[in-house]
Each structure stands twice: as structure tokens, then as C-alpha cells.
CSV table of C-alpha atoms in Angstrom, one decimal:
chain,number,residue,atom,x,y,z
A,3,MET,CA,45.7,-53.9,-34.2
A,4,ALA,CA,44.3,-51.9,-37.1
A,5,VAL,CA,40.8,-52.6,-38.3
A,6,SER,CA,40.1,-51.8,-41.9
A,7,THR,CA,36.6,-50.6,-42.8
A,8,VAL,CA,35.2,-51.5,-46.3
A,9,LEU,CA,32.3,-49.5,-47.5
A,10,PRO,CA,29.3,-51.4,-48.9
A,11,GLY,CA,29.7,-51.8,-52.6
A,12,ALA,CA,33.3,-50.7,-52.7
A,13,GLY,CA,34.5,-54.2,-53.5
A,14,ARG,CA,32.1,-54.5,-56.4
A,15,ARG,CA,33.2,-51.1,-57.8
A,16,ALA,CA,36.8,-52.1,-57.5
A,17,ARG,CA,36.3,-55.4,-59.3
A,18,ARG,CA,34.4,-53.6,-62.1
A,19,ALA,CA,37.1,-51.0,-62.4
A,20,ALA,CA,39.8,-53.8,-62.5
A,21,ARG,CA,37.9,-55.5,-65.3
A,22,ARG,CA,37.2,-52.3,-67.3
A,23,PRO,CA,40.0,-51.6,-69.8
A,24,GLU,CA,41.5,-48.2,-69.6
A,25,SER,CA,39.8,-45.9,-72.1
A,26,SER,CA,41.7,-44.1,-74.8
A,27,PRO,CA,41.7,-40.3,-75.1
A,28,MET,CA,39.4,-40.6,-78.1
A,29,GLU,CA,36.8,-42.7,-76.2
A,30,ARG,CA,36.9,-40.1,-73.3
A,31,ALA,CA,36.4,-37.3,-75.8
A,32,GLN,CA,33.4,-39.2,-77.3
A,33,ARG,CA,31.8,-39.5,-73.9
A,34,LEU,CA,32.2,-35.8,-73.3
A,35,THR,CA,30.5,-35.0,-76.6
A,36,PHE,CA,27.7,-37.5,-76.2
A,37,TRP,CA,25.2,-35.3,-74.4
A,38,PRO,CA,25.9,-32.1,-76.3
A,39,PHE,CA,25.1,-33.9,-79.6
A,40,LEU,CA,22.2,-35.9,-78.2
A,41,THR,CA,20.5,-33.1,-76.4
A,42,PRO,CA,19.0,-31.3,-79.4
A,43,ALA,CA,17.5,-34.5,-80.8
A,44,LEU,CA,16.2,-35.4,-77.3
A,45,VAL,CA,14.6,-32.0,-76.9
A,46,MET,CA,12.9,-32.3,-80.3
A,47,PHE,CA,11.7,-35.8,-79.4
A,48,VAL,CA,10.2,-34.7,-76.1
A,49,LEU,CA,8.6,-31.5,-77.5
A,50,PHE,CA,7.1,-33.0,-80.7
A,51,PHE,CA,6.5,-36.7,-79.7
A,52,ALA,CA,6.5,-37.5,-76.0
A,53,ALA,CA,4.8,-34.3,-74.8
A,54,PRO,CA,1.9,-34.5,-77.4
A,55,ILE,CA,1.3,-38.2,-76.5
A,56,ALA,CA,1.3,-37.4,-72.8
A,57,PHE,CA,-1.1,-34.5,-73.4
A,58,SER,CA,-3.4,-36.7,-75.5
A,59,GLY,CA,-3.3,-39.2,-72.7
A,60,TRP,CA,-4.4,-36.6,-70.2
A,61,LEU,CA,-7.0,-35.2,-72.6
A,62,SER,CA,-8.5,-38.6,-73.2
A,63,PHE,CA,-10.0,-38.5,-69.7
A,64,HIS,CA,-11.6,-35.1,-70.3
A,65,ARG,CA,-14.2,-33.4,-72.5
A,66,TRP,CA,-13.1,-30.4,-74.4
A,67,ASP,CA,-14.3,-28.7,-77.6
A,68,GLY,CA,-11.2,-26.4,-77.9
A,69,LEU,CA,-13.1,-23.3,-76.7
A,70,THR,CA,-15.0,-24.0,-73.5
A,71,GLU,CA,-13.7,-25.2,-70.1
A,72,VAL,CA,-12.1,-28.7,-69.9
A,73,LYS,CA,-14.3,-31.1,-68.0
A,74,SER,CA,-13.2,-34.3,-66.4
A,75,ARG,CA,-14.9,-37.5,-67.6
A,76,GLY,CA,-12.8,-40.3,-66.2
A,77,PHE,CA,-13.0,-43.4,-68.4
A,78,ALA,CA,-16.3,-42.3,-70.0
A,79,ASN,CA,-14.6,-41.5,-73.3
A,80,TYR,CA,-13.2,-45.1,-73.5
A,81,VAL,CA,-16.6,-46.5,-72.6
A,82,SER,CA,-18.2,-44.4,-75.3
A,83,LEU,CA,-15.7,-45.7,-77.9
A,84,ALA,CA,-16.4,-49.3,-76.9
A,85,ARG,CA,-20.2,-48.7,-77.5
A,86,ASP,CA,-19.7,-46.7,-80.7
A,87,PRO,CA,-20.4,-48.8,-83.8
A,88,VAL,CA,-18.7,-46.3,-86.0
A,89,PHE,CA,-15.4,-46.7,-84.1
A,90,THR,CA,-15.7,-50.5,-84.3
A,91,THR,CA,-16.3,-50.2,-88.0
A,92,ALA,CA,-13.2,-47.9,-88.3
A,93,LEU,CA,-11.1,-50.5,-86.5
A,94,LYS,CA,-12.4,-53.2,-88.8
A,95,ASN,CA,-11.6,-51.1,-91.9
A,96,THR,CA,-8.1,-50.4,-90.6
A,97,SER,CA,-7.6,-54.1,-90.0
A,98,LEU,CA,-8.9,-54.8,-93.6
A,99,ILE,CA,-6.3,-52.5,-95.0
A,100,LEU,CA,-3.7,-54.0,-92.8
A,101,LEU,CA,-4.3,-57.7,-93.6
A,102,LEU,CA,-5.8,-57.8,-97.1
A,103,GLY,CA,-4.0,-54.8,-98.4
A,104,GLY,CA,-0.7,-55.9,-96.8
A,105,GLY,CA,-1.1,-59.4,-98.2
A,106,LEU,CA,-1.6,-58.0,-101.7
A,107,VAL,CA,1.2,-55.6,-101.4
A,108,PHE,CA,3.7,-58.3,-100.5
A,109,VAL,CA,2.5,-60.8,-103.1
A,110,ILE,CA,2.7,-58.2,-105.9
A,111,SER,CA,6.0,-56.7,-104.6
A,112,PHE,CA,7.7,-60.1,-104.4
A,113,ALA,CA,6.4,-61.1,-107.8
A,114,ILE,CA,7.8,-57.9,-109.4
A,115,THR,CA,11.1,-58.4,-107.5
A,116,VAL,CA,11.5,-61.9,-108.8
A,117,VAL,CA,10.8,-60.8,-112.3
A,118,LEU,CA,13.1,-57.8,-112.2
A,119,ARG,CA,16.0,-59.5,-110.5
A,120,ASP,CA,17.5,-60.8,-113.7
A,121,MET,CA,16.6,-57.8,-115.9
A,122,ALA,CA,19.3,-55.6,-117.3
A,123,ASP,CA,17.3,-52.4,-116.9
A,124,ARG,CA,15.9,-53.1,-113.5
A,125,ASN,CA,17.2,-49.8,-112.0
A,126,PHE,CA,15.2,-47.7,-114.4
A,127,ILE,CA,12.1,-49.8,-113.8
A,128,ARG,CA,12.7,-49.5,-110.0
A,129,TYR,CA,12.8,-45.7,-110.3
A,130,VAL,CA,9.5,-45.7,-112.2
A,131,LEU,CA,7.9,-48.0,-109.6
A,132,PHE,CA,9.1,-45.8,-106.8
A,133,PHE,CA,7.7,-42.6,-108.3
A,134,PRO,CA,4.2,-43.0,-106.8
A,135,VAL,CA,5.7,-42.8,-103.3
A,136,LEU,CA,6.6,-39.2,-104.1
A,137,VAL,CA,3.0,-38.3,-104.9
A,138,ASN,CA,0.5,-37.2,-102.3
A,139,PRO,CA,-2.2,-39.7,-101.6
A,140,LEU,CA,-4.8,-37.0,-102.4
A,141,VAL,CA,-3.6,-37.1,-106.0
A,142,PHE,CA,-4.2,-40.8,-106.1
A,143,GLY,CA,-7.7,-40.3,-104.8
A,144,ILE,CA,-8.5,-37.6,-107.3
A,145,MET,CA,-7.0,-39.6,-110.2
A,146,THR,CA,-9.0,-42.7,-109.3
A,147,GLY,CA,-12.1,-40.6,-109.0
A,148,LEU,CA,-11.6,-39.3,-112.5
A,149,LEU,CA,-10.8,-42.7,-113.9
A,150,PHE,CA,-13.7,-44.6,-112.3
A,151,ARG,CA,-16.5,-42.0,-112.3
A,152,PRO,CA,-19.6,-42.9,-114.3
A,153,SER,CA,-18.4,-40.9,-117.3
A,154,GLY,CA,-14.7,-41.7,-116.7
A,155,ILE,CA,-12.2,-43.5,-118.8
A,156,VAL,CA,-12.7,-46.9,-117.4
A,157,ASN,CA,-16.4,-47.0,-118.1
A,158,PHE,CA,-15.8,-45.5,-121.5
A,159,LEU,CA,-13.4,-48.4,-122.4
A,160,LEU,CA,-15.8,-50.9,-120.9
A,161,SER,CA,-18.6,-49.6,-123.1
A,162,HIS,CA,-16.5,-50.2,-126.2
A,163,ILE,CA,-16.2,-53.9,-125.4
A,164,GLY,CA,-19.9,-54.4,-124.9
A,165,ILE,CA,-20.3,-53.8,-121.1
A,166,SER,CA,-23.1,-51.2,-121.0
A,167,ASP,CA,-23.9,-51.6,-117.3
A,168,PRO,CA,-20.5,-51.4,-115.4
A,169,PRO,CA,-20.2,-51.6,-111.6
A,170,LYS,CA,-20.7,-48.4,-109.6
A,171,TRP,CA,-17.1,-48.1,-108.8
A,172,LEU,CA,-17.5,-45.1,-106.5
A,173,GLY,CA,-20.7,-46.3,-104.9
A,174,GLU,CA,-20.8,-46.5,-101.2
A,175,GLN,CA,-20.9,-50.3,-101.3
A,176,ASN,CA,-17.6,-50.4,-103.3
A,177,LEU,CA,-15.7,-47.6,-101.6
A,178,MET,CA,-13.7,-49.8,-99.2
A,179,THR,CA,-12.7,-52.1,-102.1
A,180,MET,CA,-11.5,-49.0,-104.0
A,181,ILE,CA,-9.6,-47.7,-101.0
A,182,VAL,CA,-7.8,-51.0,-100.5
A,183,ALA,CA,-7.0,-51.2,-104.2
A,184,VAL,CA,-5.6,-47.7,-104.4
A,185,SER,CA,-3.6,-48.2,-101.2
A,186,VAL,CA,-2.0,-51.3,-102.7
A,187,TRP,CA,-1.3,-49.4,-106.0
A,188,ALA,CA,0.3,-46.5,-104.2
A,189,ALA,CA,2.5,-48.6,-101.8
A,190,THR,CA,3.7,-51.4,-104.1
A,191,GLY,CA,6.5,-49.4,-105.7
A,192,PHE,CA,8.0,-48.5,-102.3
A,193,TYR,CA,8.0,-52.1,-101.0
A,194,THR,CA,9.2,-53.5,-104.3
A,195,THR,CA,12.2,-51.1,-104.0
A,196,VAL,CA,12.9,-52.1,-100.4
A,197,LEU,CA,12.6,-55.9,-101.1
A,198,MET,CA,14.8,-55.6,-104.2
A,199,SER,CA,17.5,-54.0,-102.1
A,200,GLY,CA,17.5,-57.1,-99.9
A,201,VAL,CA,17.2,-59.7,-102.7
A,202,GLU,CA,20.1,-58.1,-104.7
A,203,GLN,CA,22.4,-59.0,-101.8
A,204,ILE,CA,21.8,-62.7,-102.3
A,205,PRO,CA,24.8,-64.1,-104.3
A,206,ALA,CA,23.9,-65.5,-107.7
A,207,SER,CA,25.8,-68.7,-106.9
A,208,TYR,CA,23.0,-69.7,-104.5
A,209,TYR,CA,20.5,-69.6,-107.4
A,210,GLU,CA,22.9,-71.4,-109.7
A,211,ALA,CA,23.4,-74.2,-107.2
A,212,ALA,CA,19.6,-74.5,-106.6
A,213,GLU,CA,19.0,-74.6,-110.3
A,214,LEU,CA,21.7,-77.3,-110.8
A,215,ASP,CA,19.9,-79.3,-108.1
A,216,GLY,CA,16.7,-79.2,-110.1
A,217,ALA,CA,14.9,-76.5,-108.2
A,218,GLY,CA,12.2,-74.7,-110.1
A,219,ALA,CA,11.2,-71.0,-109.9
A,220,TRP,CA,8.9,-71.5,-106.9
A,221,GLN,CA,11.4,-73.7,-105.1
A,222,ARG,CA,14.2,-71.2,-105.6
A,223,PHE,CA,11.9,-68.5,-104.2
A,224,ARG,CA,10.8,-70.6,-101.3
A,225,HIS,CA,14.2,-71.9,-100.3
A,226,VAL,CA,16.6,-69.2,-101.4
A,227,THR,CA,14.9,-65.8,-102.0
A,228,LEU,CA,12.5,-65.7,-99.1
A,229,PRO,CA,14.7,-67.1,-96.3
A,230,LEU,CA,17.7,-64.9,-97.2
A,231,SER,CA,15.6,-61.7,-97.4
A,232,TRP,CA,13.6,-62.4,-94.3
A,233,ASP,CA,15.0,-59.5,-92.3
A,234,VAL,CA,13.9,-57.1,-95.0
A,235,VAL,CA,10.5,-58.7,-95.1
A,236,THR,CA,10.1,-58.2,-91.4
A,237,VAL,CA,11.0,-54.5,-91.6
A,238,CYS,CA,8.5,-54.1,-94.4
A,239,ALA,CA,5.8,-55.8,-92.5
A,240,VAL,CA,6.3,-53.4,-89.5
A,241,PHE,CA,6.4,-50.4,-91.9
A,242,TRP,CA,3.1,-51.5,-93.4
A,243,THR,CA,1.5,-52.1,-90.0
A,244,ILE,CA,2.4,-48.6,-88.9
A,245,SER,CA,1.3,-46.9,-92.1
A,246,THR,CA,-2.2,-48.4,-92.0
A,247,VAL,CA,-3.1,-46.3,-88.9
A,248,LYS,CA,-2.4,-43.2,-91.0
A,249,VAL,CA,-4.7,-44.0,-93.9
A,250,PHE,CA,-6.8,-40.8,-94.1
A,251,GLU,CA,-6.6,-38.8,-97.3
A,252,LEU,CA,-7.9,-41.6,-99.6
A,253,VAL,CA,-11.0,-42.1,-97.5
A,254,LEU,CA,-11.7,-38.4,-97.3
A,255,VAL,CA,-11.4,-38.0,-101.1
A,256,PHE,CA,-13.5,-41.0,-101.9
A,257,GLY,CA,-16.1,-40.0,-99.3
A,258,GLY,CA,-16.3,-36.6,-100.8
A,259,SER,CA,-17.2,-38.1,-104.1
A,260,VAL,CA,-20.3,-39.6,-102.6
A,261,SER,CA,-21.5,-36.9,-100.3
A,262,GLY,CA,-20.4,-34.0,-98.2
A,263,SER,CA,-18.5,-36.2,-95.8
A,264,PRO,CA,-17.3,-39.9,-96.0
A,265,PRO,CA,-19.9,-42.5,-95.2
A,266,PRO,CA,-19.5,-43.9,-91.7
A,267,ASN,CA,-19.0,-47.5,-93.0
A,268,THR,CA,-15.8,-46.3,-94.8
A,269,TYR,CA,-14.2,-44.7,-91.7
A,270,THR,CA,-10.7,-45.7,-90.7
A,271,SER,CA,-9.2,-45.0,-87.3
A,272,ALA,CA,-7.4,-41.9,-88.5
A,273,LEU,CA,-10.6,-40.5,-90.1
A,274,TYR,CA,-12.6,-41.3,-87.0
A,275,VAL,CA,-10.1,-39.2,-85.0
A,276,TYR,CA,-10.3,-36.4,-87.5
A,277,GLU,CA,-14.1,-36.3,-87.5
A,278,ALA,CA,-14.3,-36.4,-83.7
A,279,ALA,CA,-11.9,-33.4,-83.4
A,280,PHE,CA,-12.8,-31.3,-86.4
A,281,SER,CA,-16.2,-32.4,-87.7
A,282,THR,CA,-18.6,-29.6,-88.7
A,283,ASN,CA,-21.6,-32.0,-88.5
A,284,THR,CA,-21.4,-32.8,-84.8
A,285,ALA,CA,-20.0,-31.2,-81.7
A,286,ARG,CA,-16.2,-31.3,-81.5
A,287,ASP,CA,-14.7,-33.4,-78.8
A,288,PHE,CA,-11.0,-33.5,-78.5
A,289,GLY,CA,-11.3,-35.9,-75.5
A,290,ILE,CA,-13.0,-38.6,-77.7
A,291,ALA,CA,-10.5,-37.9,-80.5
A,292,SER,CA,-7.5,-38.4,-78.1
A,293,ALA,CA,-9.0,-41.6,-76.7
A,294,ALA,CA,-9.6,-43.0,-80.2
A,295,ALA,CA,-6.0,-42.0,-81.2
A,296,LEU,CA,-4.5,-43.7,-78.2
A,297,VAL,CA,-6.5,-46.9,-78.6
A,298,SER,CA,-5.5,-47.1,-82.3
A,299,LEU,CA,-1.9,-46.4,-81.4
A,300,LEU,CA,-1.9,-49.1,-78.7
A,301,LEU,CA,-3.5,-51.7,-81.0
A,302,ILE,CA,-1.0,-51.0,-83.8
A,303,ALA,CA,1.9,-51.1,-81.4
A,304,VAL,CA,0.6,-54.5,-80.1
A,305,VAL,CA,0.3,-55.8,-83.7
A,306,ALA,CA,3.8,-54.6,-84.6
A,307,VAL,CA,5.3,-56.3,-81.5
A,308,ILE,CA,3.4,-59.5,-82.3
A,309,LEU,CA,4.6,-59.4,-86.0
A,310,ARG,CA,8.2,-58.9,-84.9
A,311,ARG,CA,8.0,-61.9,-82.6
A,312,MET,CA,6.2,-64.1,-85.2
A,313,LEU,CA,8.7,-63.2,-88.0
A,314,ARG,CA,11.8,-63.4,-85.9
A,315,ARG,CA,14.4,-65.7,-87.4
A,316,GLU,CA,18.0,-66.4,-86.8
A,317,ALA,CA,20.3,-64.1,-88.7
A,318,VAL,CA,21.7,-65.6,-92.0
A,319,GLN,CA,25.2,-64.6,-93.0
A,320,LEU,CA,25.7,-64.2,-96.7
A,321,SER,CA,29.1,-65.0,-98.1
């Protein structure tokens, strides 16, 4: 009597093979070319993204000024960050740009989108609004400094309407307000363009039906425009969240207009990392800079994930 021996797992593999449809020659060729095409991008990702993050993670547990010997510090860098009021202020300023600036950007961008939706020359206006995205943020900082300096154009115009004592626009107490305002000004064109690309996909018949039902402008926006462009809004919200961790040039330019370096109460997380690593006023410490960068990256990642979950909606099919 013959006894058949079945290897463990052989039955599962046979069932999967039976269920799997036979692949075509094109599919087999695509599988063969998968790794040759993917490998260059994967190598670039590892070299310029994964490896630097891993090195920063290792360096965050050490002390190093770039010249002397690397010294282990354990979690001391993270403890120092928790006790550093400047780093706390930097996180608060980054959060201010994220929340207040983001709210203003989306309100203004949606308002412009609703106005431009029915305009005949909206493409030209969209190009004009998008132009600031092509300009380096340093240029915005310099332009704003020229406009709002004590002898600038803004104060000159205010003096002609009877305001002889205008606010100190570039004073230390007003710098964060100016930074948020310029950030909103520079980003509005980009987000208007992205939102318009989503709003333009909404069929005009939806608006006509809502108008026939007696819906006003606000009701059409609330019940038609916003729900049907929600996916685009979600993507824009994540983009803005990620971009706030990189706000650096504006603070550096505005701080230079007050003194040799930006005031500590205007620091953002990106500027804190820069000052910790390359400051000429204090000892350089790439360990502290790496720890601050990783903490900022972690917080932004958490906020982005929370936003994605909060803004998640069922997909709407447009017909």
C-alpha cells in the first residue's frame, strides 16, 4: 500500500496556483522589467532620503560640532530640547503658521476659486496667481521689507491719508504677523490653482439644479462645491502641513531687518535647526540640530496622519 507524503504548505500553494489565472507574455515581461526600472529610483531614495534620516537619528544621540570627535549623549539632546524655551517657541510659531496661515490660505483660495469659476478669462488670472510660486521666498521677504520699512511705500501712502504714526511693521513685536501674512500671500496662488482644478471637474448641471431649488451662493458652495472637491481639499491640507515645517527664508530675512540674526521669539522649527547647526553666535551642535529636526518631522507626520483621518470621506463619483 503506497503512502503519499504531502509537504507542509504544498496544498496551500497548489490552491493558490489553481486560483491564479495564467499570466500573459506581456505580464511576464513586465515582471521581469520591474526591478531594473525600480532600482535606480530606489537607490536614489535610499541615498538621499532614507540614509540621511537614519544618520540624523544616530547623530541625535550624540554631540558633534563637525570638527571634533563625536561624543555619545544618549537622550540628553532630547531632554535639552524639552527644557529649551526657544525650541518651544519655535514649535508654537510653526503651529501658528500651520493653523492660522492655513486657515487664511484656504478661505482666500476658495473665495477666489468661487469668483473665478464663472469668469471667461479665468485661465489668464490663474497664471497670474500662480506666478508667485515660481519666486524664491527670499524675494518676498526683501520686497516686503522694502514696502513696509519706515521710509517705504506703505508708510508713504499712509502719510498722505493723514496717518502720521503708522505701526512699526518690521518691529520685533510684529514680525510673526508679517511672516504669516507673507506666507499666506506667497501660497494663495498655488492653492487657488489646485482647488480650481478640482472645482472645474464639477458639472455645471449640479449648480443649475441647486439654483433651481433656491440655493444661494453660500448654500451652493456648502452643498455642491465643498463636498465634490473634498479630495482636493484633503491633498492641499496635507501639502500645507508639510510645507510649514520648511518655513525658513522669510524668518531669516525679516530677522535680518531687525538685527544681525532673527530674534528668538520669531524662530520656526526649521530656523531652530539651522541656528543649532550653523550659528556663528553659539557653539555648533549637529546632535541638537538632528534631534530638533526629527522631533519636528515626527510632529508634522503625526499632524498629517491626523488630518488625513479627520478629512477622510467616501469617494464621490462625478457623472
